[in-house]
C-alpha cells in the first residue's frame, strides 16, 4: 500500500508536457512557425493584389506603393463570362439556399440516427458517406445529361440541387455526433412534460447543439462557395459562381498576377469574414464530443 502511494506521489510530482515551461514555449513557437508557413501564401496573395503588375511580376519585395487599381479593374470591367456583381450574387444565392436545404434535411435525419436509432443505423451512416467516394469526374457526364434533359443547364437551380446533395452526407454525420451528446434525461423530462417531437427538437435539442449547427453550416458554406468543377461544367454562362469568375480573369495576353490576386482576394474575403465571425461557435461545435 505504501509503495503504491509513493509511486502515485512520484507520478504527481513529475511535470507533464504542458507543465514544463520550456517545452510549452517551444511548442508555442513551433505552432506559430507552422501557422505562418500556411498563412504566407494567403498573405502574399493579398499583398500582390495591392501592387502594380510590374511590381507583382518583378523580384519579390515587401515595400511598394499600394494601389487599389487592380480591385477596381476586376470589379468594374466585365471580362470573361460574367461581371463581379453577377458572379457574387450567384454564389450568395446558391450557397445560401443550398445550406438552408442541407440543414433542414440533415437535422431530422441526424435526430433519427442519434436519438432514436433504427436497425442497422451504422449501415445507413456508411451509405451516406459512401456517396463521397465516387470521383466527381466519373459522375459529371450523367449529371450533365440529366441537367440537359431537365432544362437545368446554365441555371443556378442545378447547382443548388447538387451542392445540397454534396454537403448533406457530411452534415448528417456531423450533426449525428452532436445530437448523440445531448443528455437523454433532458429529452425524457421534456416528454414527461408533454412536449411534442417538434418541441423537443426546437426547445431542448437545438439550443444545446447550437455550436454544432453553426460549425456544420459554416463548413457547408465553405465547401459550396469554393466548389469549382461542377460550376464550370454545368454553368458556363448565366449561373457562374465566384471560383469560375476568378478563373475567367486569366488572359492569354500575359501573366497578370496582380489582377488575379485581387480577384482571388475578393473571392475568398466573404468566407474569411464568415469564419472569423463564427469562429467561437465553430471551435465549440467541432470540440463537442471530443471529451466525455
mmCIF file of C-alpha atoms in Angstrom:
data_model
loop_
_atom_site.group_PDB
_atom_site.id
_atom_site.type_symbol
_atom_site.label_atom_id
_atom_site.label_comp_id
_atom_site.label_asym_id
_atom_site.label_seq_id
_atom_site.Cartn_x
_atom_site.Cartn_y
_atom_site.Cartn_z
ATOM 1 C CA UNK A 1 0.000 0.000 0.000
ATOM 2 C CA UNK A 2 2.779 2.392 0.944
ATOM 3 C CA UNK A 3 4.624 1.588 -2.294
ATOM 4 C CA UNK A 4 1.517 2.357 -4.317
ATOM 5 C CA UNK A 5 1.060 5.676 -2.514
ATOM 6 C CA UNK A 6 4.739 6.558 -3.044
ATOM 7 C CA UNK A 7 4.522 5.701 -6.750
ATOM 8 C CA UNK A 8 1.376 7.817 -7.107
ATOM 9 C CA UNK A 9 3.060 10.779 -5.419
ATOM 10 C CA UNK A 10 6.068 10.488 -7.726
ATOM 11 C CA UNK A 11 3.799 10.499 -10.732
ATOM 12 C CA UNK A 12 2.044 13.568 -9.374
ATOM 13 C CA UNK A 13 5.386 15.298 -8.812
ATOM 14 C CA UNK A 14 6.651 14.617 -12.359
ATOM 15 C CA UNK A 15 5.699 17.526 -14.637
ATOM 16 C CA UNK A 16 3.547 16.616 -17.595
ATOM 17 C CA UNK A 17 4.169 18.050 -21.053
ATOM 18 C CA UNK A 18 2.014 21.132 -20.590
ATOM 19 C CA UNK A 19 3.508 21.954 -17.180
ATOM 20 C CA UNK A 20 7.091 22.146 -18.479
ATOM 21 C CA UNK A 21 7.523 25.833 -19.323
ATOM 22 C CA UNK A 22 10.448 25.321 -21.690
ATOM 23 C CA UNK A 23 8.603 22.647 -23.665
ATOM 24 C CA UNK A 24 5.429 24.737 -23.663
ATOM 25 C CA UNK A 25 7.304 27.760 -25.086
ATOM 26 C CA UNK A 26 8.939 25.596 -27.761
ATOM 27 C CA UNK A 27 5.604 24.092 -28.742
ATOM 28 C CA UNK A 28 4.076 27.555 -28.901
ATOM 29 C CA UNK A 29 6.920 28.801 -31.105
ATOM 30 C CA UNK A 30 6.618 25.755 -33.364
ATOM 31 C CA UNK A 31 2.867 26.316 -33.665
ATOM 32 C CA UNK A 32 3.406 29.932 -34.691
ATOM 33 C CA UNK A 33 6.008 28.922 -37.283
ATOM 34 C CA UNK A 34 3.712 26.298 -38.795
ATOM 35 C CA UNK A 35 0.834 28.785 -38.821
ATOM 36 C CA UNK A 36 2.968 31.408 -40.580
ATOM 37 C CA UNK A 37 4.077 28.885 -43.203
ATOM 38 C CA UNK A 38 0.457 28.041 -44.030
ATOM 39 C CA UNK A 39 -0.606 31.704 -43.876
ATOM 40 C CA UNK A 40 2.209 33.061 -46.052
ATOM 41 C CA UNK A 41 0.655 32.207 -49.477
ATOM 42 C CA UNK A 42 -2.559 33.986 -48.469
ATOM 43 C CA UNK A 43 -0.555 36.957 -47.181
ATOM 44 C CA UNK A 44 1.424 37.181 -50.418
ATOM 45 C CA UNK A 45 -1.763 36.964 -52.482
ATOM 46 C CA UNK A 46 -3.262 39.901 -50.573
ATOM 47 C CA UNK A 47 -0.009 41.823 -50.948
ATOM 48 C CA UNK A 48 0.102 41.267 -54.710
ATOM 49 C CA UNK A 49 -3.469 42.500 -55.009
ATOM 50 C CA UNK A 50 -2.327 45.987 -53.987
ATOM 51 C CA UNK A 51 0.620 46.067 -56.408
ATOM 52 C CA UNK A 52 1.055 47.220 -59.968
ATOM 53 C CA UNK A 53 1.569 44.437 -62.485
ATOM 54 C CA UNK A 54 5.216 45.356 -62.940
ATOM 55 C CA UNK A 55 5.833 45.071 -59.181
ATOM 56 C CA UNK A 56 3.900 41.814 -58.821
ATOM 57 C CA UNK A 57 5.876 40.130 -61.620
ATOM 58 C CA UNK A 58 9.249 41.526 -60.548
ATOM 59 C CA UNK A 59 11.511 40.252 -57.783
ATOM 60 C CA UNK A 60 9.557 39.779 -54.516
ATOM 61 C CA UNK A 61 9.527 42.884 -52.352
ATOM 62 C CA UNK A 62 7.573 43.893 -49.293
ATOM 63 C CA UNK A 63 7.801 47.673 -49.699
ATOM 64 C CA UNK A 64 5.967 49.300 -52.604
ATOM 65 C CA UNK A 65 3.376 51.966 -53.342
ATOM 66 C CA UNK A 66 -0.012 50.306 -52.715
ATOM 67 C CA UNK A 67 -2.852 50.891 -55.142
ATOM 68 C CA UNK A 68 -6.497 49.856 -55.452
ATOM 69 C CA UNK A 69 -6.341 49.895 -59.232
ATOM 70 C CA UNK A 70 -6.412 46.133 -59.629
ATOM 71 C CA UNK A 71 -9.506 45.809 -57.417
ATOM 72 C CA UNK A 72 -11.279 48.495 -59.425
ATOM 73 C CA UNK A 73 -10.236 46.795 -62.643
ATOM 74 C CA UNK A 74 -11.670 43.376 -61.757
ATOM 75 C CA UNK A 75 -14.903 44.751 -60.275
ATOM 76 C CA UNK A 76 -15.736 47.388 -62.881
ATOM 77 C CA UNK A 77 -14.688 45.644 -66.073
ATOM 78 C CA UNK A 78 -16.595 42.685 -67.473
ATOM 79 C CA UNK A 79 -14.078 40.169 -68.719
ATOM 80 C CA UNK A 80 -14.895 36.537 -69.346
ATOM 81 C CA UNK A 81 -18.306 35.103 -68.539
ATOM 82 C CA UNK A 82 -19.908 37.422 -66.001
ATOM 83 C CA UNK A 83 -19.164 40.565 -64.055
ATOM 84 C CA UNK A 84 -18.092 40.509 -60.426
ATOM 85 C CA UNK A 85 -21.522 41.608 -59.210
ATOM 86 C CA UNK A 86 -23.351 38.891 -61.154
ATOM 87 C CA UNK A 87 -20.955 36.139 -60.062
ATOM 88 C CA UNK A 88 -21.063 37.295 -56.444
ATOM 89 C CA UNK A 89 -24.862 37.382 -56.362
ATOM 90 C CA UNK A 90 -24.978 33.909 -57.944
ATOM 91 C CA UNK A 91 -22.636 32.495 -55.295
ATOM 92 C CA UNK A 92 -24.536 34.107 -52.426
ATOM 93 C CA UNK A 93 -27.876 32.842 -53.735
ATOM 94 C CA UNK A 94 -26.674 29.303 -54.468
ATOM 95 C CA UNK A 95 -24.695 28.871 -51.245
ATOM 96 C CA UNK A 96 -27.415 30.321 -49.016
ATOM 97 C CA UNK A 97 -30.263 28.237 -50.460
ATOM 98 C CA UNK A 98 -28.242 25.012 -50.553
ATOM 99 C CA UNK A 99 -27.013 25.441 -46.966
ATOM 100 C CA UNK A 100 -30.541 26.086 -45.685
ATOM 101 C CA UNK A 101 -31.810 22.988 -47.502
ATOM 102 C CA UNK A 102 -28.951 20.901 -46.117
ATOM 103 C CA UNK A 103 -29.723 21.931 -42.541
ATOM 104 C CA UNK A 104 -33.478 21.356 -42.988
ATOM 105 C CA UNK A 105 -32.856 17.823 -44.276
ATOM 106 C CA UNK A 106 -29.917 16.928 -42.025
ATOM 107 C CA UNK A 107 -31.453 17.862 -38.657
ATOM 108 C CA UNK A 108 -34.325 15.307 -38.683
ATOM 109 C CA UNK A 109 -32.043 12.663 -40.226
ATOM 110 C CA UNK A 110 -29.414 13.182 -37.544
ATOM 111 C CA UNK A 111 -32.108 13.131 -34.841
ATOM 112 C CA UNK A 112 -33.387 9.787 -36.106
ATOM 113 C CA UNK A 113 -29.899 8.285 -36.193
ATOM 114 C CA UNK A 114 -28.751 9.642 -32.808
ATOM 115 C CA UNK A 115 -31.762 9.946 -30.505
ATOM 116 C CA UNK A 116 -33.976 7.191 -31.900
ATOM 117 C CA UNK A 117 -31.604 4.917 -33.826
ATOM 118 C CA UNK A 118 -33.189 2.345 -36.090
ATOM 119 C CA UNK A 119 -31.918 -1.086 -37.015
ATOM 120 C CA UNK A 120 -28.663 -1.157 -38.985
ATOM 121 C CA UNK A 121 -28.133 2.567 -38.429
ATOM 122 C CA UNK A 122 -24.397 2.096 -38.929
ATOM 123 C CA UNK A 123 -25.057 0.818 -42.441
ATOM 124 C CA UNK A 124 -27.178 3.878 -43.115
ATOM 125 C CA UNK A 125 -24.371 6.174 -41.986
ATOM 126 C CA UNK A 126 -21.912 4.306 -44.166
ATOM 127 C CA UNK A 127 -24.273 4.639 -47.139
ATOM 128 C CA UNK A 128 -24.395 8.405 -46.578
ATOM 129 C CA UNK A 129 -20.633 8.778 -46.537
ATOM 130 C CA UNK A 130 -20.117 6.280 -49.383
ATOM 131 C CA UNK A 131 -21.693 8.811 -51.750
ATOM 132 C CA UNK A 132 -18.499 10.872 -51.314
ATOM 133 C CA UNK A 133 -16.304 8.013 -52.568
ATOM 134 C CA UNK A 134 -17.171 8.398 -56.255
ATOM 135 C CA UNK A 135 -14.836 10.813 -58.089
ATOM 136 C CA UNK A 136 -16.825 13.740 -59.383
ATOM 137 C CA UNK A 137 -15.168 13.348 -62.781
ATOM 138 C CA UNK A 138 -16.809 9.946 -63.138
ATOM 139 C CA UNK A 139 -20.253 11.367 -62.425
ATOM 140 C CA UNK A 140 -20.111 14.595 -64.418
ATOM 141 C CA UNK A 141 -21.360 13.118 -67.717
ATOM 142 C CA UNK A 142 -24.557 11.551 -66.248
ATOM 143 C CA UNK A 143 -25.166 14.746 -64.280
ATOM 144 C CA UNK A 144 -24.713 16.862 -67.413
ATOM 145 C CA UNK A 145 -27.139 14.698 -69.397
ATOM 146 C CA UNK A 146 -29.750 14.789 -66.608
ATOM 147 C CA UNK A 147 -29.395 18.584 -66.288
ATOM 148 C CA UNK A 148 -29.737 18.960 -70.064
ATOM 149 C CA UNK A 149 -32.852 16.777 -70.248
ATOM 150 C CA UNK A 150 -34.443 18.694 -67.354
ATOM 151 C CA UNK A 151 -33.514 22.026 -68.962
ATOM 152 C CA UNK A 152 -31.361 22.981 -65.960
ATOM 153 C CA UNK A 153 -28.064 23.718 -67.713
ATOM 154 C CA UNK A 154 -26.761 27.259 -67.167
ATOM 155 C CA UNK A 155 -29.133 27.769 -64.224
ATOM 156 C CA UNK A 156 -28.481 28.320 -60.556
ATOM 157 C CA UNK A 157 -31.064 25.680 -59.641
ATOM 158 C CA UNK A 158 -28.887 22.776 -60.750
ATOM 159 C CA UNK A 159 -26.036 23.932 -58.522
ATOM 160 C CA UNK A 160 -28.409 24.336 -55.563
ATOM 161 C CA UNK A 161 -29.526 20.720 -56.010
ATOM 162 C CA UNK A 162 -26.001 19.356 -56.448
ATOM 163 C CA UNK A 163 -24.474 21.363 -53.593
ATOM 164 C CA UNK A 164 -27.281 20.196 -51.318
ATOM 165 C CA UNK A 165 -26.582 16.577 -52.247
ATOM 166 C CA UNK A 166 -22.841 17.159 -51.917
ATOM 167 C CA UNK A 167 -22.966 18.587 -48.385
ATOM 168 C CA UNK A 168 -25.861 16.552 -46.970
ATOM 169 C CA UNK A 169 -23.823 13.405 -46.043
ATOM 170 C CA UNK A 170 -21.229 15.496 -44.205
ATOM 171 C CA UNK A 171 -23.917 17.433 -42.357
ATOM 172 C CA UNK A 172 -25.735 14.255 -41.270
ATOM 173 C CA UNK A 173 -22.512 12.729 -39.951
ATOM 174 C CA UNK A 174 -21.546 15.852 -38.009
ATOM 175 C CA UNK A 175 -25.000 16.573 -36.597
ATOM 176 C CA UNK A 176 -25.474 12.961 -35.603
ATOM 177 C CA UNK A 177 -22.348 13.118 -33.408
ATOM 178 C CA UNK A 178 -23.575 16.386 -31.865
ATOM 179 C CA UNK A 179 -27.068 15.042 -31.155
ATOM 180 C CA UNK A 180 -25.570 11.935 -29.549
ATOM 181 C CA UNK A 181 -24.041 14.183 -26.865
ATOM 182 C CA UNK A 182 -27.419 15.545 -25.722
ATOM 183 C CA UNK A 183 -28.297 14.051 -22.301
ATOM 184 C CA UNK A 184 -31.192 11.645 -22.662
ATOM 185 C CA UNK A 185 -32.531 12.781 -19.295
ATOM 186 C CA UNK A 186 -33.408 16.180 -20.765
ATOM 187 C CA UNK A 187 -35.331 14.576 -23.623
ATOM 188 C CA UNK A 188 -37.162 12.235 -21.252
ATOM 189 C CA UNK A 189 -38.046 15.179 -18.982
ATOM 190 C CA UNK A 190 -39.446 17.061 -21.980
ATOM 191 C CA UNK A 191 -41.513 14.020 -22.935
ATOM 192 C CA UNK A 192 -42.889 13.744 -19.409
ATOM 193 C CA UNK A 193 -43.911 17.397 -19.593
ATOM 194 C CA UNK A 194 -45.928 16.612 -22.689
ATOM 195 C CA UNK A 195 -43.551 18.224 -25.185
ATOM 196 C CA UNK A 196 -44.112 17.096 -28.778
ATOM 197 C CA UNK A 197 -41.369 15.825 -31.055
ATOM 198 C CA UNK A 198 -41.114 19.177 -32.783
ATOM 199 C CA UNK A 199 -40.956 20.925 -29.414
ATOM 200 C CA UNK A 200 -38.229 18.585 -28.192
ATOM 201 C CA UNK A 201 -36.087 19.375 -31.200
ATOM 202 C CA UNK A 202 -36.765 23.121 -31.183
ATOM 203 C CA UNK A 203 -36.735 23.832 -27.429
ATOM 204 C CA UNK A 204 -34.362 21.211 -25.986
ATOM 205 C CA UNK A 205 -32.006 19.747 -28.563
ATOM 206 C CA UNK A 206 -31.247 22.620 -30.936
ATOM 207 C CA UNK A 207 -30.248 25.145 -28.208
ATOM 208 C CA UNK A 208 -27.793 22.596 -26.785
ATOM 209 C CA UNK A 209 -26.207 21.737 -30.138
ATOM 210 C CA UNK A 210 -26.257 25.329 -31.466
ATOM 211 C CA UNK A 211 -22.429 25.468 -31.730
ATOM 212 C CA UNK A 212 -22.508 22.234 -33.694
ATOM 213 C CA UNK A 213 -25.168 23.642 -36.011
ATOM 214 C CA UNK A 214 -23.031 26.723 -36.622
ATOM 215 C CA UNK A 215 -19.940 24.618 -37.331
ATOM 216 C CA UNK A 216 -21.833 22.363 -39.737
ATOM 217 C CA UNK A 217 -23.463 25.253 -41.576
ATOM 218 C CA UNK A 218 -20.144 27.090 -41.907
ATOM 219 C CA UNK A 219 -18.412 24.038 -43.360
ATOM 220 C CA UNK A 220 -21.256 23.631 -45.848
ATOM 221 C CA UNK A 221 -20.898 27.284 -46.830
ATOM 222 C CA UNK A 222 -17.130 26.918 -47.319
ATOM 223 C CA UNK A 223 -17.412 23.761 -49.432
ATOM 224 C CA UNK A 224 -20.221 25.183 -51.577
ATOM 225 C CA UNK A 225 -18.533 28.585 -52.026
ATOM 226 C CA UNK A 226 -15.206 27.053 -53.118
ATOM 227 C CA UNK A 227 -16.634 24.373 -55.431
ATOM 228 C CA UNK A 228 -15.351 24.861 -58.981
ATOM 229 C CA UNK A 229 -15.676 21.711 -61.078
ATOM 230 C CA UNK A 230 -19.471 21.398 -61.142
ATOM 231 C CA UNK A 231 -19.926 25.136 -61.609
ATOM 232 C CA UNK A 232 -17.583 25.353 -64.591
ATOM 233 C CA UNK A 233 -19.057 22.258 -66.261
ATOM 234 C CA UNK A 234 -22.771 22.905 -65.754
ATOM 235 C CA UNK A 235 -22.980 26.710 -65.571
ATOM 236 C CA UNK A 236 -20.501 28.185 -68.038
ATOM 237 C CA UNK A 237 -22.502 31.392 -68.559
ATOM 238 C CA UNK A 238 -25.561 32.518 -66.608
ATOM 239 C CA UNK A 239 -25.012 30.641 -63.346
ATOM 240 C CA UNK A 240 -21.271 31.122 -62.945
ATOM 241 C CA UNK A 241 -20.019 31.449 -59.377
ATOM 242 C CA UNK A 242 -17.055 33.249 -57.843
ATOM 243 C CA UNK A 243 -14.463 30.486 -58.482
ATOM 244 C CA UNK A 244 -15.444 30.459 -62.164
ATOM 245 C CA UNK A 245 -15.273 34.256 -62.252
ATOM 246 C CA UNK A 246 -11.747 34.178 -60.830
ATOM 247 C CA UNK A 247 -10.666 31.658 -63.463
ATOM 248 C CA UNK A 248 -12.169 33.878 -66.182
ATOM 249 C CA UNK A 249 -9.757 36.659 -65.210
ATOM 250 C CA UNK A 250 -6.910 34.723 -66.802
ATOM 251 C CA UNK A 251 -5.749 36.124 -70.090
ATOM 252 C CA UNK A 252 -3.583 34.857 -72.927
ATOM 253 C CA UNK A 253 -2.038 38.300 -73.346
ATOM 254 C CA UNK A 254 0.260 37.875 -70.355
ATOM 255 C CA UNK A 255 0.707 36.933 -66.737
ATOM 256 C CA UNK A 256 -1.498 39.410 -64.858
ATOM 257 C CA UNK A 257 -0.536 38.269 -61.372
ATOM 258 C CA UNK A 258 -1.707 41.386 -59.540
ATOM 259 C CA UNK A 259 -5.115 41.264 -61.219
ATOM 260 C CA UNK A 260 -5.589 37.581 -60.422
ATOM 261 C CA UNK A 261 -4.515 38.181 -56.830
ATOM 262 C CA UNK A 262 -7.053 40.978 -56.438
ATOM 263 C CA UNK A 263 -9.787 38.743 -57.855
ATOM 264 C CA UNK A 264 -8.775 35.907 -55.536
ATOM 265 C CA UNK A 265 -8.872 38.225 -52.512
ATOM 266 C CA UNK A 266 -12.398 39.328 -53.367
ATOM 267 C CA UNK A 267 -13.462 35.688 -53.841
ATOM 268 C CA UNK A 268 -12.056 34.479 -50.509
ATOM 269 C CA UNK A 269 -12.987 37.518 -48.405
ATOM 270 C CA UNK A 270 -16.646 36.530 -47.699
ATOM 271 C CA UNK A 271 -15.647 33.072 -46.457
ATOM 272 C CA UNK A 272 -12.852 34.506 -44.294
ATOM 273 C CA UNK A 273 -15.242 37.032 -42.748
ATOM 274 C CA UNK A 274 -17.859 34.334 -42.117
ATOM 275 C CA UNK A 275 -15.248 32.110 -40.450
ATOM 276 C CA UNK A 276 -13.970 34.974 -38.321
ATOM 277 C CA UNK A 277 -17.475 35.911 -37.161
ATOM 278 C CA UNK A 278 -18.420 32.307 -36.323
ATOM 279 C CA UNK A 279 -15.033 31.115 -35.076
ATOM 280 C CA UNK A 280 -16.078 30.756 -31.430
ATOM 281 C CA UNK A 281 -19.158 28.722 -32.222
ATOM 282 C CA UNK A 282 -17.260 26.698 -34.806
ATOM 283 C CA UNK A 283 -14.494 25.787 -32.336
ATOM 284 C CA UNK A 284 -17.061 24.844 -29.710
ATOM 285 C CA UNK A 285 -19.021 22.832 -32.241
ATOM 286 C CA UNK A 286 -16.012 20.930 -33.561
ATOM 287 C CA UNK A 287 -14.912 20.213 -29.963
ATOM 288 C CA UNK A 288 -18.280 18.732 -28.995
ATOM 289 C CA UNK A 289 -17.934 15.046 -28.374
ATOM 290 C CA UNK A 290 -14.129 15.179 -28.075
ATOM 291 C CA UNK A 291 -14.240 14.824 -24.262
ATOM 292 C CA UNK A 292 -16.908 12.986 -22.315
#
